[in-house]
Short mmCIF file of C-alpha atoms in Angstrom, two decimals:
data_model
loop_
_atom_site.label_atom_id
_atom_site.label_comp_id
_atom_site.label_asym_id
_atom_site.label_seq_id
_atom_site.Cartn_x
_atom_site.Cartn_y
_atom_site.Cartn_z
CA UNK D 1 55.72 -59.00 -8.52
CA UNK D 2 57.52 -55.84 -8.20
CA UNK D 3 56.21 -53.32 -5.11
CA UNK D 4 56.04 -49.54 -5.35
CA UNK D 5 57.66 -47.66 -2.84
CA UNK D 6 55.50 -47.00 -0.33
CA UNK D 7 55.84 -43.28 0.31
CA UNK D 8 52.18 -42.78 1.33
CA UNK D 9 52.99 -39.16 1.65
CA UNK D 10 53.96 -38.20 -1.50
CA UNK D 11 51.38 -40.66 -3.40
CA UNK D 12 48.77 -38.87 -1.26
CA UNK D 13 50.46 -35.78 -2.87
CA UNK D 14 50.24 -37.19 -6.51
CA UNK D 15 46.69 -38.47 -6.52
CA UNK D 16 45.37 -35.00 -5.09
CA UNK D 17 46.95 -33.36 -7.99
CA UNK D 18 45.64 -35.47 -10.55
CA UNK D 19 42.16 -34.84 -8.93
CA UNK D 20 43.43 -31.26 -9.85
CA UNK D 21 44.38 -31.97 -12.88
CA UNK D 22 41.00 -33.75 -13.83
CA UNK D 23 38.98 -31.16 -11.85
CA UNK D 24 40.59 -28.87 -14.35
CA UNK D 25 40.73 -30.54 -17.29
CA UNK D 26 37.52 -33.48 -17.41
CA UNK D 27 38.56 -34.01 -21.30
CA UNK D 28 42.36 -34.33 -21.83
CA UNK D 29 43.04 -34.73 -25.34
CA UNK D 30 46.69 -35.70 -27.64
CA UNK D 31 48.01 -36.22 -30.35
CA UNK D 32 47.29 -39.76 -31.72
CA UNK D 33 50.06 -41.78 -32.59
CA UNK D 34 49.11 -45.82 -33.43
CA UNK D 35 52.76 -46.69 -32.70
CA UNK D 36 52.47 -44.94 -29.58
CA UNK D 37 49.78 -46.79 -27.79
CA UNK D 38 49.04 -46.12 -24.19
CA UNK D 39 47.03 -47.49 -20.89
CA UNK D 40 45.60 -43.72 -21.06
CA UNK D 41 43.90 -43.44 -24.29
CA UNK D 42 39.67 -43.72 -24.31
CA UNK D 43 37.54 -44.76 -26.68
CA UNK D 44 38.73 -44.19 -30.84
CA UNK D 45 41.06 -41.63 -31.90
CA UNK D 46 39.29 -39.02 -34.29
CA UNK D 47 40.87 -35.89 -37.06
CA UNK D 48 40.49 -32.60 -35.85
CA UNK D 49 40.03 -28.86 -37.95
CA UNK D 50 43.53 -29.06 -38.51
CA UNK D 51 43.67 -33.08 -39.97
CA UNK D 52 45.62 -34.09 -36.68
CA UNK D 53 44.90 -37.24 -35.16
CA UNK D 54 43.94 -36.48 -31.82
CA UNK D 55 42.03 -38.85 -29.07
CA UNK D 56 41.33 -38.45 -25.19
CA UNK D 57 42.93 -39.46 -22.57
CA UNK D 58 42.72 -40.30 -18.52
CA UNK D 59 45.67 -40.47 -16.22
CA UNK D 60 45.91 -44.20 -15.03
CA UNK D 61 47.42 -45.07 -11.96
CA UNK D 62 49.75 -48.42 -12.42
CA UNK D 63 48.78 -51.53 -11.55
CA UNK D 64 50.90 -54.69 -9.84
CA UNK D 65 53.71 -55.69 -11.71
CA UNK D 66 54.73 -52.00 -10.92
CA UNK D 67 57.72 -50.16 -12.68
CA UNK D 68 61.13 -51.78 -12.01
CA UNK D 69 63.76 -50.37 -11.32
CA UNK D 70 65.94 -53.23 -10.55
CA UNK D 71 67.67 -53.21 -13.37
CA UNK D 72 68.69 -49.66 -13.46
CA UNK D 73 69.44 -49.31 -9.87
CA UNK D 74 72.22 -52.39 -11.23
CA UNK D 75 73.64 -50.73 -13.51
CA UNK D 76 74.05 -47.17 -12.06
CA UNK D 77 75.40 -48.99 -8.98
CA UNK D 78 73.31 -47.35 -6.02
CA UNK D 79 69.55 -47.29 -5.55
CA UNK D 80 67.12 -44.12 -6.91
CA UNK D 81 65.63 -42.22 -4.23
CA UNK D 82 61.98 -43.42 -3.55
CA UNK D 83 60.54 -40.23 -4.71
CA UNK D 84 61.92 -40.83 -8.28
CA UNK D 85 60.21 -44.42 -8.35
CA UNK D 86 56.77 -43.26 -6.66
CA UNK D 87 56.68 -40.03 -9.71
CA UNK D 88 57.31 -42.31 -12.10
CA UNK D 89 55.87 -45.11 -11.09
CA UNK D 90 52.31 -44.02 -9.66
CA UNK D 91 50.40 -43.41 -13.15
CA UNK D 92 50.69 -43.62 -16.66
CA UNK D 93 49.83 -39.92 -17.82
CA UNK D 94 50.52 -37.50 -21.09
CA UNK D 95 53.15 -34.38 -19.40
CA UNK D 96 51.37 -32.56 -17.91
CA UNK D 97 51.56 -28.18 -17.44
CA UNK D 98 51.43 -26.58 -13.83
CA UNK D 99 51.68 -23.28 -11.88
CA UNK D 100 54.36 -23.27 -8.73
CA UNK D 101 55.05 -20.48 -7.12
CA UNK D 102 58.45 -20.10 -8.98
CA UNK D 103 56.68 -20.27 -12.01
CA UNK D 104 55.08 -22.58 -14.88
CA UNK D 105 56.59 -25.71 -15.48
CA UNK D 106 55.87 -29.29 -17.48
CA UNK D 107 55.58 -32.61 -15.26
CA UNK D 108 57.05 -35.50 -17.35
CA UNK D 109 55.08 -38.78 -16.76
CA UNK D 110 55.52 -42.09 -18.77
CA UNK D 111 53.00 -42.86 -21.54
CA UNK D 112 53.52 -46.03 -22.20
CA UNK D 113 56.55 -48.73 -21.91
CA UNK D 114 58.31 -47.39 -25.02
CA UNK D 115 58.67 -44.44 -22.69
CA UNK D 116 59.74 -46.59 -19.60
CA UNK D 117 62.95 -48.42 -21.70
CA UNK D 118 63.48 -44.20 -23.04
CA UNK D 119 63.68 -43.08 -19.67
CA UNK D 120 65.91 -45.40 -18.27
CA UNK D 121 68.56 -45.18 -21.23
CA UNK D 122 68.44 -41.24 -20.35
CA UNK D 123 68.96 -41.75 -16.74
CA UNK D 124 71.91 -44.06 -17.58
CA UNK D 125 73.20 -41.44 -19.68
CA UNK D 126 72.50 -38.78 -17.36
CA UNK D 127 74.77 -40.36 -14.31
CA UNK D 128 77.51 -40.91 -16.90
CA UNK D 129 77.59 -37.36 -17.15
CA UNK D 130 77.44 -36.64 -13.92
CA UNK D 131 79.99 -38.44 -12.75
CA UNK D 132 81.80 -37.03 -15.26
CA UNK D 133 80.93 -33.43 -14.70
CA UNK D 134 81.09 -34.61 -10.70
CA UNK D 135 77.81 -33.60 -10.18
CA UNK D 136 75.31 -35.00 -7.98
CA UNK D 137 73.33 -37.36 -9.39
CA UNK D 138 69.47 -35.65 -9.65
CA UNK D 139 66.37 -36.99 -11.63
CA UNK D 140 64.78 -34.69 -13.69
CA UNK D 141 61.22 -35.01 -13.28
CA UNK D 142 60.04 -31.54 -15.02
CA UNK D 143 61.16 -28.91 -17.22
CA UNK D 144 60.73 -25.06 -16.78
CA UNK D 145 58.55 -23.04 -19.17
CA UNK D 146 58.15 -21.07 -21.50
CA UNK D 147 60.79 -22.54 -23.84
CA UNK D 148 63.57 -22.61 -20.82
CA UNK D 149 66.86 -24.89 -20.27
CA UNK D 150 66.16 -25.24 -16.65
CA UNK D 151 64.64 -28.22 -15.43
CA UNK D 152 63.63 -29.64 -11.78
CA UNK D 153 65.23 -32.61 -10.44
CA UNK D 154 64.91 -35.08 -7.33
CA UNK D 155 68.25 -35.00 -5.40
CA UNK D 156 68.95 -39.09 -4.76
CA UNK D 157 70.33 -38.58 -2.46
CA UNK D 158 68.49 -36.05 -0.25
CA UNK D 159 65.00 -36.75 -2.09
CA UNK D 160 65.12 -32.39 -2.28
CA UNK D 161 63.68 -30.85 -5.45
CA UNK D 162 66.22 -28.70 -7.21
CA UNK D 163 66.34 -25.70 -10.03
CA UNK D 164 69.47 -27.06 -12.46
CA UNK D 165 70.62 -26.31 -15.89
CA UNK D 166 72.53 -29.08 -18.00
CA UNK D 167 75.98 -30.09 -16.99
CA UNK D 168 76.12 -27.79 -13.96
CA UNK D 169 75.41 -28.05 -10.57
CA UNK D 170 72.09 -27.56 -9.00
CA UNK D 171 70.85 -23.61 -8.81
CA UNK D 172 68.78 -23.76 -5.73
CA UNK D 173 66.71 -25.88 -3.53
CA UNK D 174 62.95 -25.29 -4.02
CA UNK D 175 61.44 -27.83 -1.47
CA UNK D 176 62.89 -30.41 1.14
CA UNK D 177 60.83 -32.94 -0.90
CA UNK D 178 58.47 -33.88 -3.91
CA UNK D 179 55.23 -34.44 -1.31
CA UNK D 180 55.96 -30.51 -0.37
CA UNK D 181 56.32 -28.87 -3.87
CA UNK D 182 53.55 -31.24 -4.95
CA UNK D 183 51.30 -29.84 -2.44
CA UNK D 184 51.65 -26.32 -3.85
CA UNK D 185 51.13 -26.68 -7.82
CA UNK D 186 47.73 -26.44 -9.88
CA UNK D 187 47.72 -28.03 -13.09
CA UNK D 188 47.39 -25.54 -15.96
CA UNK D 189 48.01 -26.81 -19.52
CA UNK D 190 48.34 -30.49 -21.20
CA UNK D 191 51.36 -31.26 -24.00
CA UNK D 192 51.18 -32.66 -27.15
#
């Protein structure tokens, strides 16, 4: 059985804003997708105005065996920062839109396991290219809106939350840690 890092900080952090996020929105709703099956989906999926498939959905926090990261850490050669495992790990969630102080952005959360196996070929890509680029190795764990190439990343090695754009270095520091800039966003919108 695998255990999730125990930063009790920062998942104190994450399950406040998803009691946000729930506050805000009781009724999350998606796209339906029957190849895309998740822990988060309730009841039957239904056709809206539009004839899109659409059905609701509840952030679920994980359960033992949690995500592992074994595997990845092997192949990458160092361990991920705990804050990367405890974001991704904590719940199974749809992306989710929020207000920080810099500005609106889109938390990326796993759906399902499809999207587990996805995310770990991109973070193998992504420290190919930064070693290439000789770049610090950063997870991304959001993206900037409206329609921006900036996204935030965890610094592994630091655990600070960064401003980058692809294949450069990071812009600026925007909090010492996840639990901090965490503490300071309201959920605003849901993605399809």
């Amino acid at each position: 059985m695998n255990d999730l890092p125990q930063n009790t900080a920062l998942s104190a952090e994450i399950d406040r804003f998803f009691a946000r996020f729930q506050h805000h929105c009781p009724d999350p709703q998606t796209e339906f997708d029957a190849e895309w099956p998740s822990p988060c989906e309730q009841g039957t999926h239904w056709v809206d105005d539009q004839g899109v498939a659409r059905i609701r959905w509840q952030p679920q926090q994980r359960q033992a065996p949690y995500l592992d990261f074994a595997n990845l850490e092997a192949a990458l050669e160092f361990p991920l920062h705990d804050d990367i495992k405890t974001h991704y790990g904590r719940y199974w969630a749809a992306n989710i839109g929020a207000h920080a102080e810099e500005g609106d952005l889109t938390l990326l959360y796993l759906w399902n396991q499809t999207d587990v196996d996805r995310l770990i070929e991109n973070l193998i890509g992504h420290a190919v290219a930064c070693r290439n680029n000789r770049t610090p190795f950063a997870v991304f764990f959001a993206v900037a809106e409206p329609d921006s190439e900036y996204f935030l990343t965890i610094n592994n090695t630091s655990g600070a939350v960064q401003l980058e754009a692809p294949g450069k270095k990071p812009l600026r520091t925007l909090a010492p840690d996840l639990a901090t800039f965490m503490a300071g966003l309201q959920p605003g919108w849901i993605h399809d």
